[in-house]
Each structure stands twice: as C-alpha cells, then as structure tokens.
PDB file of C-alpha atoms in Angstrom:
ATOM      1  CA  UNK A   1       0.000   0.000   0.000  1.00 46.00           C
ATOM      2  CA  UNK A   2       1.466   3.360  -1.028  1.00 44.00           C
ATOM      3  CA  UNK A   3       2.620   5.616   1.762  1.00 52.00           C
ATOM      4  CA  UNK A   4       0.735   8.881   2.486  1.00 50.00           C
ATOM      5  CA  UNK A   5       3.473  10.828   0.734  1.00 50.00           C
ATOM      6  CA  UNK A   6       3.317   8.512  -2.254  1.00 44.00           C
ATOM      7  CA  UNK A   7      -0.481   8.852  -2.461  1.00 43.00           C
ATOM      8  CA  UNK A   8      -0.194  12.653  -2.290  1.00 45.00           C
ATOM      9  CA  UNK A   9       2.336  12.684  -5.134  1.00 44.00           C
ATOM     10  CA  UNK A  10       0.124  10.418  -7.266  1.00 39.00           C
ATOM     11  CA  UNK A  11      -2.884  12.701  -6.690  1.00 47.00           C
ATOM     12  CA  UNK A  12      -0.818  15.661  -7.875  1.00 44.00           C
ATOM     13  CA  UNK A  13       0.213  13.787 -11.012  1.00 37.00           C
ATOM     14  CA  UNK A  14      -3.397  12.753 -11.716  1.00 38.00           C
ATOM     15  CA  UNK A  15      -4.520  16.369 -11.290  1.00 38.00           C
ATOM     16  CA  UNK A  16      -1.932  17.625 -13.780  1.00 36.00           C
ATOM     17  CA  UNK A  17      -2.882  14.911 -16.280  1.00 36.00           C
ATOM     18  CA  UNK A  18      -6.593  15.692 -15.890  1.00 37.00           C
ATOM     19  CA  UNK A  19      -6.039  19.399 -16.358  1.00 34.00           C
ATOM     20  CA  UNK A  20      -3.930  18.738 -19.447  1.00 38.00           C
ATOM     21  CA  UNK A  21      -6.629  16.470 -20.878  1.00 36.00           C
ATOM     22  CA  UNK A  22      -9.300  19.086 -20.125  1.00 32.00           C
ATOM     23  CA  UNK A  23      -7.219  21.780 -21.809  1.00 35.00           C
ATOM     24  CA  UNK A  24      -6.719  19.593 -24.877  1.00 33.00           C
ATOM     25  CA  UNK A  25     -10.456  18.874 -24.989  1.00 31.00           C
ATOM     26  CA  UNK A  26     -11.240  22.581 -24.832  1.00 29.00           C
ATOM     27  CA  UNK A  27      -8.811  23.263 -27.674  1.00 29.00           C
ATOM     28  CA  UNK A  28     -10.324  20.390 -29.680  1.00 28.00           C
ATOM     29  CA  UNK A  29     -13.833  21.733 -29.170  1.00 26.00           C
ATOM     30  CA  UNK A  30     -12.782  25.280 -29.996  1.00 30.00           C
ATOM     31  CA  UNK A  31     -11.249  24.094 -33.258  1.00 32.00           C
ATOM     32  CA  UNK A  32     -14.619  22.678 -34.209  1.00 30.00           C
ATOM     33  CA  UNK A  33     -16.726  25.669 -33.295  1.00 35.00           C
ATOM     34  CA  UNK A  34     -18.214  27.455 -36.319  1.00 42.00           C
ATOM     35  CA  UNK A  35     -15.862  30.066 -37.715  1.00 51.00           C
ATOM     36  CA  UNK A  36     -16.312  33.718 -36.918  1.00 54.00           C
ATOM     37  CA  UNK A  37     -18.358  35.984 -39.153  1.00 65.00           C
ATOM     38  CA  UNK A  38     -16.049  37.132 -41.932  1.00 70.00           C
ATOM     39  CA  UNK A  39     -18.183  39.878 -43.441  1.00 81.00           C
ATOM     40  CA  UNK A  40     -20.022  39.700 -46.752  1.00 90.00           C
ATOM     41  CA  UNK A  41     -18.570  42.284 -49.114  1.00 89.00           C
ATOM     42  CA  UNK A  42     -18.596  40.339 -52.384  1.00 93.00           C
ATOM     43  CA  UNK A  43     -21.071  40.333 -55.235  1.00 95.00           C
ATOM     44  CA  UNK A  44     -24.261  38.404 -54.459  1.00 97.00           C
ATOM     45  CA  UNK A  45     -26.535  36.659 -56.944  1.00 97.00           C
ATOM     46  CA  UNK A  46     -30.112  35.648 -56.122  1.00 98.00           C
ATOM     47  CA  UNK A  47     -31.479  32.754 -58.180  1.00 98.00           C
ATOM     48  CA  UNK A  48     -34.423  33.156 -60.538  1.00 97.00           C
ATOM     49  CA  UNK A  49     -36.748  31.482 -58.010  1.00 97.00           C
ATOM     50  CA  UNK A  50     -35.484  33.751 -55.207  1.00 97.00           C
ATOM     51  CA  UNK A  51     -34.418  30.831 -53.032  1.00 97.00           C
ATOM     52  CA  UNK A  52     -30.645  30.644 -53.459  1.00 98.00           C
ATOM     53  CA  UNK A  53     -27.967  33.242 -52.686  1.00 97.00           C
ATOM     54  CA  UNK A  54     -24.523  32.817 -54.264  1.00 97.00           C
ATOM     55  CA  UNK A  55     -21.299  34.714 -53.620  1.00 96.00           C
ATOM     56  CA  UNK A  56     -17.565  34.272 -54.366  1.00 94.00           C
ATOM     57  CA  UNK A  57     -15.191  33.486 -51.481  1.00 91.00           C
ATOM     58  CA  UNK A  58     -11.418  33.336 -51.237  1.00 86.00           C
ATOM     59  CA  UNK A  59      -9.421  31.236 -48.795  1.00 85.00           C
ATOM     60  CA  UNK A  60      -6.244  29.136 -48.485  1.00 82.00           C
ATOM     61  CA  UNK A  61      -7.319  25.491 -48.890  1.00 84.00           C
ATOM     62  CA  UNK A  62      -4.314  23.849 -47.220  1.00 81.00           C
ATOM     63  CA  UNK A  63      -4.634  26.040 -44.116  1.00 82.00           C
ATOM     64  CA  UNK A  64      -8.344  26.456 -43.463  1.00 82.00           C
ATOM     65  CA  UNK A  65     -11.734  25.047 -44.233  1.00 84.00           C
ATOM     66  CA  UNK A  66     -13.764  26.693 -46.988  1.00 86.00           C
ATOM     67  CA  UNK A  67     -15.811  29.695 -45.782  1.00 89.00           C
ATOM     68  CA  UNK A  68     -19.558  29.240 -46.005  1.00 91.00           C
ATOM     69  CA  UNK A  69     -22.474  31.521 -46.695  1.00 94.00           C
ATOM     70  CA  UNK A  70     -25.367  31.619 -44.245  1.00 92.00           C
ATOM     71  CA  UNK A  71     -28.465  33.738 -43.666  1.00 94.00           C
ATOM     72  CA  UNK A  72     -30.905  34.566 -40.877  1.00 94.00           C
ATOM     73  CA  UNK A  73     -34.476  34.985 -42.039  1.00 95.00           C
ATOM     74  CA  UNK A  74     -37.555  36.750 -40.724  1.00 95.00           C
ATOM     75  CA  UNK A  75     -40.809  37.509 -42.498  1.00 94.00           C
ATOM     76  CA  UNK A  76     -39.530  41.026 -43.269  1.00 95.00           C
ATOM     77  CA  UNK A  77     -35.793  40.640 -43.821  1.00 96.00           C
ATOM     78  CA  UNK A  78     -32.857  38.377 -44.612  1.00 97.00           C
ATOM     79  CA  UNK A  79     -29.435  39.022 -43.059  1.00 96.00           C
ATOM     80  CA  UNK A  80     -26.624  37.215 -44.878  1.00 96.00           C
ATOM     81  CA  UNK A  81     -22.988  36.780 -43.963  1.00 93.00           C
ATOM     82  CA  UNK A  82     -19.891  34.709 -44.577  1.00 91.00           C
ATOM     83  CA  UNK A  83     -18.562  32.468 -41.848  1.00 88.00           C
ATOM     84  CA  UNK A  84     -14.806  32.013 -41.976  1.00 81.00           C
ATOM     85  CA  UNK A  85     -13.489  28.481 -42.238  1.00 74.00           C
ATOM     86  CA  UNK A  86     -11.800  26.888 -39.226  1.00 75.00           C
ATOM     87  CA  UNK A  87      -8.014  26.975 -39.265  1.00 73.00           C
ATOM     88  CA  UNK A  88      -6.796  23.418 -39.757  1.00 72.00           C
ATOM     89  CA  UNK A  89      -3.095  23.713 -40.562  1.00 72.00           C
ATOM     90  CA  UNK A  90      -0.713  26.659 -40.556  1.00 73.00           C
ATOM     91  CA  UNK A  91       2.421  24.627 -41.264  1.00 78.00           C
ATOM     92  CA  UNK A  92       1.887  24.482 -45.024  1.00 76.00           C
ATOM     93  CA  UNK A  93       1.676  27.096 -47.719  1.00 80.00           C
ATOM     94  CA  UNK A  94      -0.366  26.915 -50.901  1.00 82.00           C
ATOM     95  CA  UNK A  95      -2.027  29.332 -53.327  1.00 81.00           C
ATOM     96  CA  UNK A  96      -5.304  30.970 -52.367  1.00 82.00           C
ATOM     97  CA  UNK A  97      -8.446  29.777 -54.130  1.00 85.00           C
ATOM     98  CA  UNK A  98     -11.639  31.515 -55.172  1.00 89.00           C
ATOM     99  CA  UNK A  99     -14.934  29.718 -55.526  1.00 90.00           C
ATOM    100  CA  UNK A 100     -18.658  30.349 -55.631  1.00 93.00           C
ATOM    101  CA  UNK A 101     -20.603  29.233 -52.535  1.00 94.00           C
ATOM    102  CA  UNK A 102     -24.379  29.190 -52.087  1.00 96.00           C
ATOM    103  CA  UNK A 103     -27.066  29.145 -49.415  1.00 96.00           C
ATOM    104  CA  UNK A 104     -30.707  28.150 -49.902  1.00 97.00           C
ATOM    105  CA  UNK A 105     -33.325  30.194 -48.068  1.00 97.00           C
ATOM    106  CA  UNK A 106     -36.399  28.654 -46.459  1.00 96.00           C
ATOM    107  CA  UNK A 107     -38.610  30.903 -48.600  1.00 96.00           C
ATOM    108  CA  UNK A 108     -37.997  33.074 -51.680  1.00 97.00           C
ATOM    109  CA  UNK A 109     -36.388  36.428 -50.927  1.00 97.00           C
ATOM    110  CA  UNK A 110     -39.291  38.253 -52.586  1.00 96.00           C
ATOM    111  CA  UNK A 111     -39.689  41.803 -51.293  1.00 95.00           C
ATOM    112  CA  UNK A 112     -37.780  41.126 -48.075  1.00 97.00           C
ATOM    113  CA  UNK A 113     -34.837  43.427 -47.461  1.00 95.00           C
ATOM    114  CA  UNK A 114     -31.437  41.763 -47.837  1.00 97.00           C
ATOM    115  CA  UNK A 115     -28.683  43.072 -45.582  1.00 95.00           C
ATOM    116  CA  UNK A 116     -25.157  42.231 -44.465  1.00 93.00           C
ATOM    117  CA  UNK A 117     -25.451  40.708 -40.995  1.00 90.00           C
ATOM    118  CA  UNK A 118     -22.304  42.283 -39.520  1.00 86.00           C
ATOM    119  CA  UNK A 119     -22.951  45.871 -40.588  1.00 88.00           C
ATOM    120  CA  UNK A 120     -26.747  45.592 -41.011  1.00 90.00           C
ATOM    121  CA  UNK A 121     -26.371  47.626 -44.199  1.00 93.00           C
ATOM    122  CA  UNK A 122     -28.933  46.691 -46.860  1.00 95.00           C
ATOM    123  CA  UNK A 123     -27.673  45.851 -50.318  1.00 95.00           C
ATOM    124  CA  UNK A 124     -29.171  44.905 -53.665  1.00 95.00           C
ATOM    125  CA  UNK A 125     -28.267  41.459 -55.046  1.00 96.00           C
ATOM    126  CA  UNK A 126     -28.086  40.766 -58.755  1.00 97.00           C
ATOM    127  CA  UNK A 127     -31.200  38.875 -59.937  1.00 97.00           C
ATOM    128  CA  UNK A 128     -30.243  35.800 -61.959  1.00 97.00           C
ATOM    129  CA  UNK A 129     -33.326  36.331 -64.102  1.00 97.00           C
ATOM    130  CA  UNK A 130     -31.643  39.480 -65.479  1.00 96.00           C
ATOM    131  CA  UNK A 131     -28.435  37.752 -66.570  1.00 97.00           C
ATOM    132  CA  UNK A 132     -27.783  38.134 -70.271  1.00 97.00           C
ATOM    133  CA  UNK A 133     -27.739  35.029 -72.423  1.00 97.00           C
ATOM    134  CA  UNK A 134     -24.252  34.120 -73.642  1.00 97.00           C
ATOM    135  CA  UNK A 135     -24.532  33.243 -77.302  1.00 96.00           C
ATOM    136  CA  UNK A 136     -20.851  32.707 -78.137  1.00 97.00           C
ATOM    137  CA  UNK A 137     -17.742  31.527 -76.318  1.00 95.00           C
ATOM    138  CA  UNK A 138     -14.322  30.914 -77.870  1.00 92.00           C
ATOM    139  CA  UNK A 139     -13.626  27.234 -78.664  1.00 91.00           C
ATOM    140  CA  UNK A 140     -12.913  25.174 -75.537  1.00 90.00           C
ATOM    141  CA  UNK A 141     -14.193  27.767 -73.058  1.00 92.00           C
ATOM    142  CA  UNK A 142     -16.787  26.669 -70.480  1.00 92.00           C
ATOM    143  CA  UNK A 143     -18.304  28.282 -67.405  1.00 93.00           C
ATOM    144  CA  UNK A 144     -16.406  27.617 -64.176  1.00 91.00           C
ATOM    145  CA  UNK A 145     -17.482  27.934 -60.500  1.00 89.00           C
ATOM    146  CA  UNK A 146     -13.897  28.782 -59.603  1.00 88.00           C
ATOM    147  CA  UNK A 147     -12.865  32.427 -59.623  1.00 88.00           C
ATOM    148  CA  UNK A 148      -9.516  32.673 -61.448  1.00 84.00           C
ATOM    149  CA  UNK A 149      -6.958  34.253 -59.153  1.00 79.00           C
ATOM    150  CA  UNK A 150      -6.131  36.927 -61.705  1.00 76.00           C
ATOM    151  CA  UNK A 151      -9.602  38.322 -61.056  1.00 79.00           C
ATOM    152  CA  UNK A 152      -9.711  39.916 -57.638  1.00 71.00           C
ATOM    153  CA  UNK A 153      -5.939  40.170 -57.293  1.00 66.00           C
ATOM    154  CA  UNK A 154      -3.780  43.142 -58.214  1.00 56.00           C
ATOM    155  CA  UNK A 155      -4.561  43.873 -61.848  1.00 58.00           C
ATOM    156  CA  UNK A 156      -5.654  46.621 -64.182  1.00 67.00           C
ATOM    157  CA  UNK A 157      -8.561  48.972 -63.464  1.00 75.00           C
ATOM    158  CA  UNK A 158     -10.824  47.096 -65.886  1.00 79.00           C
ATOM    159  CA  UNK A 159     -10.193  43.676 -64.375  1.00 79.00           C
ATOM    160  CA  UNK A 160     -13.272  42.826 -62.271  1.00 83.00           C
ATOM    161  CA  UNK A 161     -12.893  42.396 -58.532  1.00 87.00           C
ATOM    162  CA  UNK A 162     -15.783  40.130 -57.440  1.00 90.00           C
ATOM    163  CA  UNK A 163     -14.899  40.665 -53.774  1.00 89.00           C
ATOM    164  CA  UNK A 164     -15.774  44.353 -53.891  1.00 89.00           C
ATOM    165  CA  UNK A 165     -19.546  44.921 -54.038  1.00 90.00           C
ATOM    166  CA  UNK A 166     -21.565  48.094 -54.446  1.00 90.00           C
ATOM    167  CA  UNK A 167     -24.540  48.111 -52.067  1.00 92.00           C
ATOM    168  CA  UNK A 168     -26.802  50.018 -54.463  1.00 93.00           C
ATOM    169  CA  UNK A 169     -25.632  48.996 -57.945  1.00 93.00           C
ATOM    170  CA  UNK A 170     -26.119  45.259 -58.509  1.00 95.00           C
ATOM    171  CA  UNK A 171     -23.426  43.519 -60.536  1.00 95.00           C
ATOM    172  CA  UNK A 172     -22.428  39.950 -61.268  1.00 96.00           C
ATOM    173  CA  UNK A 173     -19.368  38.454 -62.940  1.00 95.00           C
ATOM    174  CA  UNK A 174     -19.293  35.106 -64.704  1.00 96.00           C
ATOM    175  CA  UNK A 175     -16.051  33.265 -65.445  1.00 94.00           C
ATOM    176  CA  UNK A 176     -15.004  30.990 -68.276  1.00 94.00           C
ATOM    177  CA  UNK A 177     -11.804  29.018 -68.717  1.00 87.00           C
ATOM    178  CA  UNK A 178     -10.061  26.357 -70.773  1.00 85.00           C
ATOM    179  CA  UNK A 179      -6.716  24.636 -70.373  1.00 78.00           C
ATOM    180  CA  UNK A 180      -3.730  26.702 -71.425  1.00 71.00           C
ATOM    181  CA  UNK A 181      -5.733  29.791 -72.369  1.00 73.00           C
ATOM    182  CA  UNK A 182      -6.360  33.117 -70.622  1.00 77.00           C
ATOM    183  CA  UNK A 183      -9.322  33.425 -68.288  1.00 85.00           C
ATOM    184  CA  UNK A 184     -12.425  35.180 -69.571  1.00 93.00           C
ATOM    185  CA  UNK A 185     -14.962  37.154 -67.552  1.00 94.00           C
ATOM    186  CA  UNK A 186     -18.285  38.816 -68.316  1.00 96.00           C
ATOM    187  CA  UNK A 187     -19.418  41.472 -65.844  1.00 95.00           C
ATOM    188  CA  UNK A 188     -22.952  42.824 -66.038  1.00 95.00           C
ATOM    189  CA  UNK A 189     -24.095  45.881 -64.072  1.00 95.00           C
ATOM    190  CA  UNK A 190     -27.695  47.027 -63.645  1.00 94.00           C
ATOM    191  CA  UNK A 191     -28.740  50.612 -62.845  1.00 88.00           C
ATOM    192  CA  UNK A 192     -29.179  51.585 -59.210  1.00 78.00           C
ATOM    193  CA  UNK A 193     -32.713  51.544 -57.834  1.00 71.00           C
ATOM    194  CA  UNK A 194     -34.633  54.530 -59.172  1.00 62.00           C
ATOM    195  CA  UNK A 195     -32.175  55.222 -61.980  1.00 67.00           C
ATOM    196  CA  UNK A 196     -33.534  55.159 -65.504  1.00 61.00           C
ATOM    197  CA  UNK A 197     -30.394  54.059 -67.307  1.00 62.00           C
ATOM    198  CA  UNK A 198     -27.255  52.141 -66.387  1.00 59.00           C
ATOM    199  CA  UNK A 199     -23.956  53.932 -66.028  1.00 55.00           C
ATOM    200  CA  UNK A 200     -22.443  55.018 -69.299  1.00 50.00           C
ATOM    201  CA  UNK A 201     -20.507  52.256 -71.004  1.00 46.00           C
ATOM    202  CA  UNK A 202     -18.387  54.550 -73.158  1.00 49.00           C
ATOM    203  CA  UNK A 203     -14.882  55.278 -71.938  1.00 59.00           C
ATOM    204  CA  UNK A 204     -11.636  56.554 -73.354  1.00 66.00           C
ATOM    205  CA  UNK A 205     -10.297  53.792 -75.536  1.00 76.00           C
ATOM    206  CA  UNK A 206     -10.356  52.428 -79.038  1.00 85.00           C
ATOM    207  CA  UNK A 207     -13.930  52.927 -80.311  1.00 91.00           C
ATOM    208  CA  UNK A 208     -15.878  49.819 -81.276  1.00 92.00           C
ATOM    209  CA  UNK A 209     -19.507  48.878 -81.781  1.00 93.00           C
ATOM    210  CA  UNK A 210     -21.459  46.084 -80.051  1.00 95.00           C
ATOM    211  CA  UNK A 211     -24.815  45.338 -81.645  1.00 94.00           C
ATOM    212  CA  UNK A 212     -25.104  48.957 -82.709  1.00 93.00           C
ATOM    213  CA  UNK A 213     -24.112  50.352 -79.296  1.00 94.00           C
ATOM    214  CA  UNK A 214     -21.028  52.483 -78.761  1.00 94.00           C
ATOM    215  CA  UNK A 215     -18.256  50.482 -77.068  1.00 94.00           C
ATOM    216  CA  UNK A 216     -14.624  50.991 -76.091  1.00 93.00           C
ATOM    217  CA  UNK A 217     -11.615  48.721 -75.995  1.00 94.00           C
ATOM    218  CA  UNK A 218     -10.471  50.371 -72.778  1.00 92.00           C
ATOM    219  CA  UNK A 219      -7.466  48.107 -72.262  1.00 89.00           C
ATOM    220  CA  UNK A 220      -5.393  46.470 -74.988  1.00 89.00           C
ATOM    221  CA  UNK A 221      -2.181  44.726 -73.928  1.00 87.00           C
ATOM    222  CA  UNK A 222      -0.630  41.354 -74.654  1.00 87.00           C
ATOM    223  CA  UNK A 223      -1.941  39.927 -71.376  1.00 87.00           C
ATOM    224  CA  UNK A 224      -5.174  41.877 -70.830  1.00 89.00           C
ATOM    225  CA  UNK A 225      -7.981  43.187 -73.011  1.00 92.00           C
ATOM    226  CA  UNK A 226     -11.237  44.731 -71.831  1.00 94.00           C
ATOM    227  CA  UNK A 227     -14.250  45.755 -73.874  1.00 95.00           C
ATOM    228  CA  UNK A 228     -17.017  47.801 -72.232  1.00 94.00           C
ATOM    229  CA  UNK A 229     -20.352  49.215 -73.393  1.00 95.00           C
ATOM    230  CA  UNK A 230     -23.938  49.924 -72.362  1.00 93.00           C
ATOM    231  CA  UNK A 231     -27.008  48.792 -74.276  1.00 92.00           C
ATOM    232  CA  UNK A 232     -29.418  51.018 -72.344  1.00 90.00           C
ATOM    233  CA  UNK A 233     -30.420  48.128 -70.058  1.00 92.00           C
ATOM    234  CA  UNK A 234     -27.119  46.862 -68.662  1.00 94.00           C
ATOM    235  CA  UNK A 235     -23.485  47.897 -68.667  1.00 94.00           C
ATOM    236  CA  UNK A 236     -21.127  45.108 -69.709  1.00 95.00           C
ATOM    237  CA  UNK A 237     -17.400  44.568 -69.452  1.00 94.00           C
ATOM    238  CA  UNK A 238     -15.824  41.558 -71.142  1.00 96.00           C
ATOM    239  CA  UNK A 239     -12.250  40.879 -70.034  1.00 94.00           C
ATOM    240  CA  UNK A 240      -9.571  38.448 -71.166  1.00 92.00           C
ATOM    241  CA  UNK A 241      -6.637  38.393 -68.760  1.00 85.00           C
ATOM    242  CA  UNK A 242      -3.741  36.148 -67.820  1.00 79.00           C
ATOM    243  CA  UNK A 243      -0.131  37.271 -67.312  1.00 77.00           C
ATOM    244  CA  UNK A 244       1.073  33.847 -68.478  1.00 78.00           C
ATOM    245  CA  UNK A 245      -0.783  33.773 -71.798  1.00 75.00           C
ATOM    246  CA  UNK A 246      -1.733  36.112 -74.604  1.00 84.00           C
ATOM    247  CA  UNK A 247      -5.147  37.706 -74.126  1.00 89.00           C
ATOM    248  CA  UNK A 248      -7.948  36.930 -76.546  1.00 91.00           C
ATOM    249  CA  UNK A 249      -7.894  39.146 -79.606  1.00 92.00           C
ATOM    250  CA  UNK A 250     -10.194  42.195 -79.896  1.00 93.00           C
ATOM    251  CA  UNK A 251     -12.127  40.384 -82.632  1.00 94.00           C
ATOM    252  CA  UNK A 252     -12.722  37.411 -80.343  1.00 94.00           C
ATOM    253  CA  UNK A 253     -13.856  39.675 -77.486  1.00 95.00           C
ATOM    254  CA  UNK A 254     -16.193  41.405 -79.914  1.00 96.00           C
ATOM    255  CA  UNK A 255     -17.729  38.049 -80.917  1.00 97.00           C
ATOM    256  CA  UNK A 256     -18.402  37.302 -77.233  1.00 97.00           C
ATOM    257  CA  UNK A 257     -19.911  40.779 -76.764  1.00 97.00           C
ATOM    258  CA  UNK A 258     -22.099  40.548 -79.872  1.00 97.00           C
ATOM    259  CA  UNK A 259     -23.462  37.233 -78.607  1.00 97.00           C
ATOM    260  CA  UNK A 260     -24.809  38.707 -75.332  1.00 97.00           C
ATOM    261  CA  UNK A 261     -28.538  39.331 -75.180  1.00 93.00           C
ATOM    262  CA  UNK A 262     -30.621  40.687 -72.294  1.00 91.00           C
ATOM    263  CA  UNK A 263     -33.475  38.294 -71.386  1.00 89.00           C
TER     264      UNK A 263
END
C-alpha cells in the first residue's frame, strides 16, 4: 500500500494529467466551433426562383476550411454573412483559391430586405433572371465555378474584382476558362434603384460597336484586353486576362460581346 506521501504525489500527477486532458479537450472543441463571421462584401446573386444566394469566397485550402455563406431569415428581412473556415493547418503554404458558394433560403427572398449581418447595411443582389444570355464563347471555353486568381488580385482597373460589391448597384461576374488559355470574364451591371439608365458604357479607348451600341476597348495589352459598353439596359465589361498567356484578340472579345442578349 502506497505511503501517504506517495499517495499525495500520485494525486498531484493525476490532477496535472486531468487538467492537461481538459485543456486539450477545450482546444479540440474550440477548433470545431463554427468560424467567426467574416463579413459579406462580395457580389451576391439571387437565383431566378429567389431561393438561393450565391457569392464568391477566397481562402487558403491547405490552411483552413472553406468559408460558407449563411443567412438569418424573418418575415420582413434576410441578413446574410460569410462564416470564416476553421483553421486546420498553418504549417503548409499553398495558393489561395476563389470559388462560388451558395445558401438556400427557407422561402424566396421576394420583397424582403437583404442586408449584411455584420454591418446591417442593406444591399441589392443581382437577380439571376436578369443575366444576359451568352450566345458565343471561344472554342474550348466553359463556365467555371472557380474564380480565377487573376480576377480579384492586383490587376488593371478594368479587371473585375468580385470581392468588392456596391450596395446600391447590382453587378455579377461570370467566369469561363479552358486549359492553357487566358481566363475570360463577363461582368454585367444594372442601374441603381430609381435610376432610368445604367452607367455610361463609353470610356476613353479604341472605339468599337457592339450590336449597334457604342463600345470601347479600354485596355489592350498582350496579357489583358477589356471591352465595355452599355445597351441602355445593362453595362457590360468583357475581359480576357492572364499574365502567363496572350489575351484573346479584340475580334474574339467582340464576338463574345455581340453574342450577349438581355433576357
């Protein structure tokens, strides 16, 4: 039978072990708590049936879980936000990734006010029913749910940044890609609520014409080309950009632009 001193020492050891186990359990649980609100500042698309919200997110896949979109609903309002992914590993480095994530509401958004949960500021999402039909894409190009890193990173003024949303002017950017070719984007902007016409689509640049509407090739370099115009309903910007490849030619951009039709 252990002596009193021996029993006292064992109790001390057991206490230390128990506290260490409790601390580890707390850390384990904390790692699995939902991530903190990250703020929703990106473009937001609401589906044609009003049920699904979609937004682009950026994160580092090898270090953290993918952020997720969520919303709190009442009969009068919907407050949406991004929840940051849990940190899973900080010992590795890998490129950031951009992707579209979605959340399905219990009921269509309808006339309910949509706001950003952190700031409580209302904003206007882009209605999917207003997206222009894409009639032509260059050979091999298909729509992609991934946001090419060149869009949203440091680039020219005409390269769309999907992570920077206007609260009053709804916009949405679609992305297209194929192996070994530059990324392609189509950004569509609607007029702000109460405005009669979209923002002017004519800018300083080489003049062109898209379906009879005045257009400008506002950027024309080996790695980036951007064509912008307004058709009186929407303002469009079509961009081909990739520092590693030659941008699509102006004629090819013009074919994409001419193939766009408002629904």
